[in-house]
Tab-separated table of C-alpha atoms in Angstrom:
chain	number	residue	atom	x	y	z
A	1	MET	CA	77.233	91.357	101.236
A	2	ALA	CA	74.216	89.264	102.015
A	3	SER	CA	74.678	86.129	103.898
A	4	GLY	CA	74.627	82.862	102.017
A	5	SER	CA	76.160	84.490	98.903
A	6	SER	CA	78.546	82.538	96.664
A	7	ALA	CA	82.292	82.472	97.401
A	8	ALA	CA	84.171	85.718	97.240
A	9	ALA	CA	85.691	86.599	93.874
A	10	PRO	CA	89.455	86.081	93.551
A	11	LYS	CA	91.654	88.899	94.748
A	12	ILE	CA	94.050	90.552	92.380
A	13	LEU	CA	97.482	90.856	93.884
A	14	LEU	CA	98.633	94.440	93.265
A	15	ALA	CA	101.070	94.993	96.069
A	16	LYS	CA	103.070	92.638	98.224
A	17	PRO	CA	102.606	92.179	101.987
A	18	ALA	CA	105.078	93.339	104.555
A	19	SER	CA	108.609	92.138	104.079
A	20	VAL	CA	109.883	88.996	105.877
A	21	PRO	CA	113.158	89.251	107.723
A	22	ALA	CA	116.231	89.744	105.636
A	23	GLY	CA	118.080	86.744	104.437
A	24	SER	CA	118.367	84.707	101.270
A	25	SER	CA	116.384	85.592	98.193
A	26	VAL	CA	113.996	82.739	98.954
A	27	ALA	CA	113.358	83.991	102.395
A	28	LYS	CA	112.991	87.462	101.026
A	29	PHE	CA	109.915	86.565	99.082
A	30	ALA	CA	108.508	83.827	101.387
A	31	ARG	CA	104.943	84.110	102.572
A	32	SER	CA	103.192	82.352	105.473
A	33	GLU	CA	99.497	81.421	105.582
A	34	ASP	CA	98.884	84.316	107.967
A	35	GLU	CA	100.329	86.813	105.604
A	36	SER	CA	97.803	85.908	102.913
A	37	VAL	CA	95.217	88.130	104.587
A	38	LEU	CA	97.550	91.099	103.980
A	39	LEU	CA	97.453	90.635	100.200
A	40	ARG	CA	95.328	93.621	99.300
A	41	SER	CA	95.298	96.294	96.563
A	42	ARG	CA	97.461	99.292	96.940
A	43	LEU	CA	97.224	100.444	93.329
A	44	PRO	CA	94.040	101.188	91.477
A	45	PRO	CA	93.580	99.304	88.156
A	46	VAL	CA	95.147	101.991	86.099
A	47	ASN	CA	98.222	102.050	83.896
A	48	LEU	CA	101.245	104.274	84.211
A	49	LEU	CA	100.828	104.732	80.504
A	50	SER	CA	97.440	104.231	79.086
A	51	ASP	CA	96.550	102.661	75.722
A	52	SER	CA	95.732	106.157	74.457
A	53	TRP	CA	99.384	107.087	75.059
A	54	ASP	CA	98.658	109.312	78.077
A	55	PHE	CA	100.936	109.331	81.160
A	56	HIS	CA	99.141	109.035	84.521
A	57	THR	CA	101.070	110.749	87.274
A	58	ASP	CA	98.395	111.830	89.872
A	59	ARG	CA	96.866	108.328	90.161
A	60	ILE	CA	100.224	106.652	90.800
A	61	LEU	CA	101.923	109.301	92.951
A	62	PRO	CA	100.122	108.457	96.197
A	63	PHE	CA	101.578	104.981	96.179
A	64	LEU	CA	105.159	106.110	95.861
A	65	THR	CA	107.317	107.519	98.704
A	66	ASP	CA	110.278	109.756	99.303
A	67	ASN	CA	112.492	106.673	99.529
A	68	THR	CA	115.632	106.836	97.350
A	69	ASP	CA	116.545	103.133	97.601
A	70	PHE	CA	114.441	101.590	94.902
A	71	THR	CA	114.948	99.688	91.641
A	72	VAL	CA	113.016	100.065	88.428
A	73	ILE	CA	112.785	96.966	86.265
A	74	GLY	CA	110.992	97.141	82.857
A	75	VAL	CA	110.296	94.532	80.220
A	76	ILE	CA	109.737	94.728	76.511
A	77	GLY	CA	109.105	92.055	73.750
A	78	PRO	CA	106.575	90.615	71.332
A	79	PRO	CA	103.345	88.997	72.516
A	80	GLY	CA	103.249	85.654	74.315
A	81	VAL	CA	107.026	85.382	75.164
A	82	GLY	CA	106.592	85.384	78.989
A	83	LYS	CA	107.102	89.067	79.886
A	84	SER	CA	104.311	89.149	82.546
A	85	THR	CA	105.296	85.773	83.848
A	86	ILE	CA	108.905	86.936	84.579
A	87	LEU	CA	107.650	90.139	86.251
A	88	ASN	CA	105.265	88.047	88.463
A	89	GLU	CA	108.209	85.928	89.537
A	90	LEU	CA	110.313	89.064	90.308
A	91	TYR	CA	107.379	90.407	92.306
A	92	GLY	CA	107.380	87.212	94.348
A	93	PHE	CA	103.861	86.072	93.408
A	94	ASP	CA	103.064	82.576	94.632
A	95	GLY	CA	100.719	80.955	92.138
A	96	SER	CA	99.845	78.192	94.605
A	97	SER	CA	98.035	80.676	96.904
A	98	PRO	CA	94.368	79.937	96.636
A	99	GLY	CA	92.087	82.742	95.487
A	100	MET	CA	94.899	85.051	94.338
A	101	LEU	CA	95.311	86.401	90.801
A	102	PRO	CA	98.798	87.443	89.638
A	103	PRO	CA	99.712	91.199	89.694
A	104	PHE	CA	100.434	91.058	85.952
A	105	VAL	CA	97.949	89.194	83.766
A	106	THR	CA	99.466	86.344	81.796
A	107	GLN	CA	98.303	85.113	78.435
A	108	LEU	CA	95.775	82.289	78.546
A	109	GLU	CA	95.195	79.718	75.778
A	110	GLU	CA	91.955	81.437	74.820
A	111	THR	CA	93.794	84.779	74.511
A	112	ARG	CA	96.556	83.213	72.472
A	113	ALA	CA	94.029	81.430	70.163
A	114	MET	CA	92.191	84.715	69.467
A	115	ALA	CA	95.556	86.452	68.792
A	116	ARG	CA	94.926	89.029	71.490
A	117	HIS	CA	97.235	90.755	73.937
A	118	CYS	CA	96.794	91.204	77.680
A	119	THR	CA	98.742	94.397	78.600
A	120	MET	CA	97.839	97.821	77.398
A	121	GLY	CA	100.262	100.731	77.581
A	122	ILE	CA	102.520	100.311	80.656
A	123	GLU	CA	101.256	98.656	83.885
A	124	LEU	CA	103.044	99.439	87.167
A	125	ARG	CA	103.243	97.378	90.329
A	126	ILE	CA	105.325	98.061	93.440
A	127	SER	CA	106.723	95.495	95.907
A	128	THR	CA	107.397	96.214	99.524
A	129	GLU	CA	111.039	95.744	98.711
A	130	ARG	CA	110.585	98.868	96.556
A	131	LEU	CA	110.880	97.144	93.172
A	132	ILE	CA	109.009	99.217	90.697
A	133	LEU	CA	108.022	96.769	87.932
A	134	LEU	CA	106.819	97.945	84.501
A	135	ASP	CA	105.015	95.592	82.146
A	136	THR	CA	104.453	96.917	78.679
A	137	GLN	CA	102.162	96.180	75.857
A	138	PRO	CA	103.757	93.876	73.266
A	139	ILE	CA	105.698	95.268	70.271
A	140	PHE	CA	105.422	93.628	66.774
A	141	SER	CA	101.822	92.904	67.765
A	142	PRO	CA	99.106	92.535	65.070
A	143	SER	CA	96.410	92.852	67.807
A	144	VAL	CA	97.751	96.276	68.912
A	145	LEU	CA	97.834	97.401	65.344
A	146	ALA	CA	94.319	96.194	64.687
A	147	GLU	CA	92.968	98.105	67.741
A	148	MET	CA	94.638	101.375	66.803
A	149	MET	CA	93.690	101.351	63.082
A	150	ARG	CA	90.787	103.467	61.831
A	151	PRO	CA	88.768	102.220	58.793
A	152	ASP	CA	90.749	104.532	56.505
A	153	GLY	CA	94.060	103.064	57.732
A	154	SER	CA	95.041	106.054	59.869
A	155	SER	CA	96.047	105.776	63.518
A	156	ALA	CA	93.533	106.524	66.153
A	157	ILE	CA	96.356	107.310	68.574
A	158	SER	CA	98.596	110.347	68.300
A	159	VAL	CA	102.008	109.062	69.046
A	160	LEU	CA	104.356	111.724	67.689
A	161	ASN	CA	103.826	115.383	68.434
A	162	GLY	CA	100.206	115.461	67.282
A	163	GLU	CA	101.165	114.316	63.707
A	164	SER	CA	98.571	112.381	61.666
A	165	LEU	CA	100.155	109.027	60.715
A	166	SER	CA	99.148	105.794	59.140
A	167	ALA	CA	98.387	103.039	61.704
A	168	ASP	CA	101.213	100.848	60.574
A	169	LEU	CA	103.770	103.691	60.866
A	170	ALA	CA	102.357	104.757	64.243
A	171	HIS	CA	102.513	101.171	65.399
A	172	GLU	CA	106.204	100.971	64.500
A	173	LEU	CA	106.926	104.229	66.327
A	174	MET	CA	105.020	103.101	69.407
A	175	GLY	CA	107.478	100.245	69.976
A	176	ILE	CA	110.436	102.606	69.418
A	177	GLN	CA	109.042	105.069	71.945
A	178	LEU	CA	108.398	102.433	74.521
A	179	GLY	CA	111.940	101.183	74.126
A	180	VAL	CA	113.513	104.647	74.374
A	181	PHE	CA	111.342	105.550	77.377
A	182	LEU	CA	112.141	102.376	79.284
A	183	ALA	CA	115.851	102.573	78.528
A	184	SER	CA	115.713	106.116	79.919
A	185	ILE	CA	113.978	105.482	83.226
A	186	CYS	CA	114.633	101.859	84.216
A	187	HIS	CA	117.641	100.557	86.102
A	188	VAL	CA	117.197	97.155	84.343
A	189	LEU	CA	115.421	96.486	81.029
A	190	LEU	CA	114.543	92.876	80.246
A	191	VAL	CA	114.520	92.328	76.469
A	192	ILE	CA	112.548	89.207	75.687
A	193	SER	CA	112.767	87.109	72.512
A	194	GLU	CA	111.277	83.766	71.637
A	195	ASP	CA	113.507	80.937	70.451
A	196	VAL	CA	117.237	81.109	70.226
A	197	HIS	CA	117.336	82.252	66.569
A	198	ASP	CA	114.970	85.192	66.958
A	199	ILE	CA	117.208	88.303	67.038
A	200	ASN	CA	114.536	90.811	66.108
A	201	MET	CA	114.731	92.282	69.593
A	202	TRP	CA	118.466	92.719	69.220
A	203	HIS	CA	117.896	94.819	66.079
A	204	PHE	CA	115.175	96.650	67.845
A	205	MET	CA	117.464	97.602	70.762
A	206	LEU	CA	120.078	98.915	68.361
A	207	THR	CA	117.367	101.177	66.929
A	208	VAL	CA	116.526	102.296	70.461
A	209	ASP	CA	120.196	103.076	71.084
A	210	LEU	CA	120.349	105.081	67.864
A	211	LEU	CA	117.121	107.117	68.584
A	212	LYS	CA	117.580	107.720	72.312
A	213	HIS	CA	119.992	110.629	71.735
A	214	GLY	CA	119.081	113.761	73.620
A	215	ILE	CA	116.927	112.114	76.312
A	216	PRO	CA	118.571	113.066	79.662
A	217	ASP	CA	119.164	111.191	82.854
A	218	PRO	CA	115.878	111.500	84.869
A	219	SER	CA	117.787	112.418	88.006
A	220	LEU	CA	119.340	115.456	86.303
A	221	LEU	CA	115.990	117.140	85.319
A	222	SER	CA	115.848	120.415	87.274
A	223	PRO	CA	112.779	120.634	89.542
A	224	HIS	CA	112.227	124.388	88.954
A	225	ASN	CA	109.855	123.805	86.009
A	226	GLN	CA	107.675	121.329	87.783
A	227	GLY	CA	104.171	122.779	88.055
A	228	SER	CA	105.236	125.888	86.154
A	229	ASN	CA	103.243	127.624	83.435
A	230	LEU	CA	105.933	127.137	80.767
A	231	GLY	CA	104.671	125.406	77.657
A	232	PRO	CA	105.764	121.831	77.102
A	233	ASP	CA	107.763	122.819	73.971
A	234	LYS	CA	109.723	125.488	75.868
A	235	GLU	CA	110.255	123.174	78.855
A	236	ASN	CA	111.417	120.311	76.652
A	237	LYS	CA	113.828	122.617	74.731
A	238	ASP	CA	115.311	123.809	78.035
A	239	ASN	CA	115.774	120.206	79.145
A	240	PHE	CA	117.538	119.279	75.906
A	241	LEU	CA	119.897	122.250	76.371
A	242	GLU	CA	120.589	121.977	80.016
A	243	ASN	CA	121.063	118.183	80.366
A	244	LYS	CA	123.964	116.763	78.467
A	245	GLU	CA	124.445	113.587	80.411
A	246	GLU	CA	122.205	110.673	79.361
A	247	PHE	CA	121.261	107.447	81.242
A	248	LEU	CA	120.909	103.930	79.752
A	249	ALA	CA	119.262	101.052	81.481
A	250	THR	CA	121.188	97.805	81.995
A	251	PRO	CA	119.790	95.437	79.334
A	252	VAL	CA	119.220	91.773	80.109
A	253	PHE	CA	118.442	89.669	76.960
A	254	VAL	CA	116.208	86.730	77.650
A	255	HIS	CA	115.404	84.000	75.091
A	256	THR	CA	112.379	81.946	76.046
A	257	LYS	CA	110.694	78.718	74.927
A	258	LEU	CA	113.939	76.935	74.084
A	259	ARG	CA	114.440	73.273	73.324
A	260	GLU	CA	116.790	71.094	75.388
A	261	SER	CA	119.370	71.103	72.545
A	262	ASP	CA	119.443	74.918	72.654
A	263	LEU	CA	120.685	74.800	76.277
A	264	HIS	CA	123.893	72.972	75.507
A	265	PRO	CA	126.853	74.958	76.943
A	266	GLN	CA	128.501	75.246	73.565
A	267	LYS	CA	125.393	76.846	72.015
A	268	ILE	CA	125.060	79.199	74.933
A	269	THR	CA	128.679	80.361	74.353
A	270	GLN	CA	128.035	80.857	70.642
A	271	LEU	CA	125.005	82.888	71.356
A	272	LYS	CA	126.877	85.047	73.938
A	273	THR	CA	129.627	85.645	71.403
A	274	ALA	CA	127.034	86.702	68.821
A	275	LEU	CA	125.386	89.057	71.291
A	276	SER	CA	128.708	90.664	72.111
A	277	GLN	CA	129.636	91.136	68.523
A	278	TYR	CA	126.139	92.444	67.598
A	279	PHE	CA	126.304	95.275	70.233
A	280	SER	CA	130.073	95.858	69.954
A	281	SER	CA	129.699	99.435	68.737
A	282	SER	CA	126.466	100.375	70.625
A	283	SER	CA	126.131	102.528	73.750
A	284	PHE	CA	125.141	99.415	75.709
A	285	CYS	CA	128.826	98.542	75.920
A	286	GLY	CA	129.760	101.917	77.207
A	287	PHE	CA	128.389	101.589	80.717
A	288	LYS	CA	129.640	99.593	83.543
A	289	TYR	CA	127.157	96.787	84.268
A	290	GLY	CA	126.748	93.752	86.349
A	291	SER	CA	127.761	91.966	89.419
A	292	THR	CA	130.605	92.562	91.778
A	293	ALA	CA	133.644	90.259	91.553
A	294	LYS	CA	132.408	88.321	94.656
A	295	GLU	CA	128.993	87.846	93.044
A	296	GLU	CA	130.372	86.827	89.695
A	297	SER	CA	132.019	83.723	91.126
A	298	SER	CA	128.548	82.407	91.962
A	299	HIS	CA	126.714	83.329	88.849
A	300	SER	CA	126.861	80.947	85.933
A	301	GLN	CA	124.468	82.513	83.438
A	302	LEU	CA	124.135	86.262	84.049
A	303	ASN	CA	127.436	87.271	85.535
A	304	THR	CA	127.722	90.532	83.674
A	305	ASN	CA	131.069	92.295	83.413
A	306	ASN	CA	132.435	95.673	82.424
A	307	THR	CA	133.849	94.604	79.048
A	308	GLY	CA	130.673	94.120	77.075
A	309	ILE	CA	127.166	92.667	77.267
A	310	SER	CA	127.752	89.072	76.155
A	311	GLN	CA	126.937	87.906	79.626
A	312	ASN	CA	123.727	89.865	79.772
A	313	LEU	CA	121.960	86.805	78.389
A	314	PHE	CA	119.706	84.224	79.957
A	315	LEU	CA	117.917	81.275	78.377
A	316	LEU	CA	114.645	79.743	79.448
A	317	PRO	CA	113.304	76.409	78.201
A	318	PHE	CA	109.747	75.485	77.393
A	319	LYS	CA	107.470	75.240	80.330
A	320	VAL	CA	106.013	71.733	80.247
A	321	GLN	CA	102.821	70.624	82.059
A	322	ASP	CA	104.763	68.251	84.340
A	323	ASP	CA	107.702	70.456	85.214
A	324	SER	CA	108.926	67.867	87.700
A	325	GLN	CA	109.992	65.608	84.856
A	326	ARG	CA	113.705	65.002	84.575
A	327	ALA	CA	115.501	67.435	82.283
A	328	GLN	CA	118.926	67.115	80.815
A	329	TYR	CA	119.856	70.527	82.076
A	330	GLN	CA	117.464	72.418	84.329
A	331	SER	CA	113.702	72.777	84.465
A	332	TYR	CA	111.813	75.934	83.485
A	333	THR	CA	110.853	76.648	87.129
A	334	SER	CA	114.436	76.258	88.325
A	335	MET	CA	115.933	78.454	85.600
A	336	LEU	CA	113.167	81.179	86.037
A	337	GLY	CA	114.023	81.318	89.684
A	338	GLN	CA	117.727	81.697	88.920
A	339	LEU	CA	117.034	84.422	86.422
A	340	CYS	CA	115.075	86.444	88.989
A	341	ASP	CA	117.634	85.882	91.748
A	342	GLN	CA	120.427	87.120	89.600
A	343	ILE	CA	118.517	90.100	88.264
A	344	LEU	CA	117.805	91.129	91.816
A	345	SER	CA	121.458	90.804	92.851
A	346	MET	CA	122.844	92.741	89.883
A	347	ASN	CA	124.854	95.848	90.564
A	348	CYS	CA	123.203	97.706	87.689
A	349	HIS	CA	123.865	101.218	86.394
A	350	SER	CA	122.465	103.886	88.729
A	351	PHE	CA	121.055	107.292	88.046
A	352	THR	CA	123.678	110.046	88.233
A	353	LYS	CA	122.082	111.646	91.387
A	354	SER	CA	120.035	110.206	94.158
A	355	ILE	CA	116.361	110.646	93.475
A	356	SER	CA	113.118	109.713	95.316
A	357	GLU	CA	110.395	107.457	93.970
A	358	ARG	CA	108.099	110.454	93.691
A	359	ASP	CA	110.608	112.584	91.789
A	360	TRP	CA	111.359	109.565	89.577
A	361	LEU	CA	107.697	109.431	88.580
A	362	LYS	CA	107.373	113.129	87.994
A	363	ASN	CA	110.594	113.229	85.913
A	364	SER	CA	109.503	110.074	84.038
A	365	ALA	CA	106.372	111.922	82.933
A	366	ARG	CA	108.553	114.705	81.579
A	367	ILE	CA	110.825	112.273	79.834
A	368	TRP	CA	107.801	110.753	78.240
A	369	GLU	CA	106.837	114.058	76.815
A	370	MET	CA	110.345	114.454	75.482
A	371	VAL	CA	110.187	111.031	73.798
A	372	LYS	CA	106.866	111.949	72.064
A	373	LYS	CA	108.374	115.239	70.890
A	374	SER	CA	111.870	113.880	70.127
A	375	PRO	CA	113.280	115.526	66.926
A	376	VAL	CA	115.439	112.418	66.438
A	377	ILE	CA	112.422	110.067	66.422
A	378	ALA	CA	110.483	112.533	64.274
A	379	GLU	CA	113.262	112.502	61.644
A	380	TYR	CA	113.356	108.635	61.785
A	381	SER	CA	109.578	108.718	61.185
A	382	ARG	CA	110.016	110.862	58.093
A	383	THR	CA	112.732	108.499	56.884
A	384	LEU	CA	110.415	105.521	57.344
A	385	GLN	CA	107.537	107.429	55.641
A	386	GLY	CA	109.792	108.240	52.642
A	387	SER	CA	110.937	104.601	52.275
A	388	GLY	CA	107.530	103.658	50.885
A	389	GLN	CA	107.117	100.840	53.311
A	390	PHE	CA	104.173	102.419	55.102
A	391	ARG	CA	100.820	103.869	54.003
A	392	ARG	CA	100.471	107.622	53.795
């Protein structure tokens, strides 16, 4: 660079610096001024899952290790509800650091005004604490639908076993596939809704639970077919036959942009009761989630238990410009920090077998192929097509 040039462009924070000494969660993510020079890219600007619905294994694999002590956290929800913001907080990004951009792009006012979305496909970032964070493109998104629609109304993206579908039906299936995939490969899945009365994501997760049938635990996929010459259809058929045990991520339901009145303890209790009743017959109640007994005594909002998912709920208020102003309950910044602390301390459901980060990625690619070729989702697609709600 020639001398006298303008100031350097902002750096994009893609991977965290070396860990600080063990201690509290605050200390865990603390950074000193000296550490800021270590904030450098470790991942290229490429998605785990591209906007063309292709899975990128080779580009991500060099940044994973043979470590088996890692946690995968995914997020799903409609546009503009704070998905990327929550993941940035989990990553430990300090927005006050000068010249640093967040690892996950957040929606700006201009983007919101133009009804655009920021994330395409699935973006992956890794922290030095071995948190594998997955940010996904929004579901129920008009801008995603607009980008994938051809002039004749058909989908420019093949989302289901190469079938030609209308854009609106393909868009519906894209969200389902994302949900099934994340529920199959993540330890924790954050399900984000806006406002206390929006339960569209609850209904969406019931659909995911219904259509996830037949997708195996990623740690149980046999390695003998990796790199083999077997066709994908034969390999997927073998996987469906050989792997009976399924895996389901621990869901955490987060409602954002709430008013002060929505945070009243009585309303929170009512919402938890509704959540528990809504999922009473789902598979999400069939796994043992949550914190240990010792941890539960200190968790007021997200102290999950083994009897249901009513406690897998967290509420976030509106973020105001002056977040230091006195709130009746707690500020957005305080509650966001509590949410992340409690997610990181959850004793969530584990894969059946120990698996390395590298094998997790390879098996996730195979699970993605199973999702795209799932006979259950294909039958659901035909049912939707026959309902007359979508163009042919």
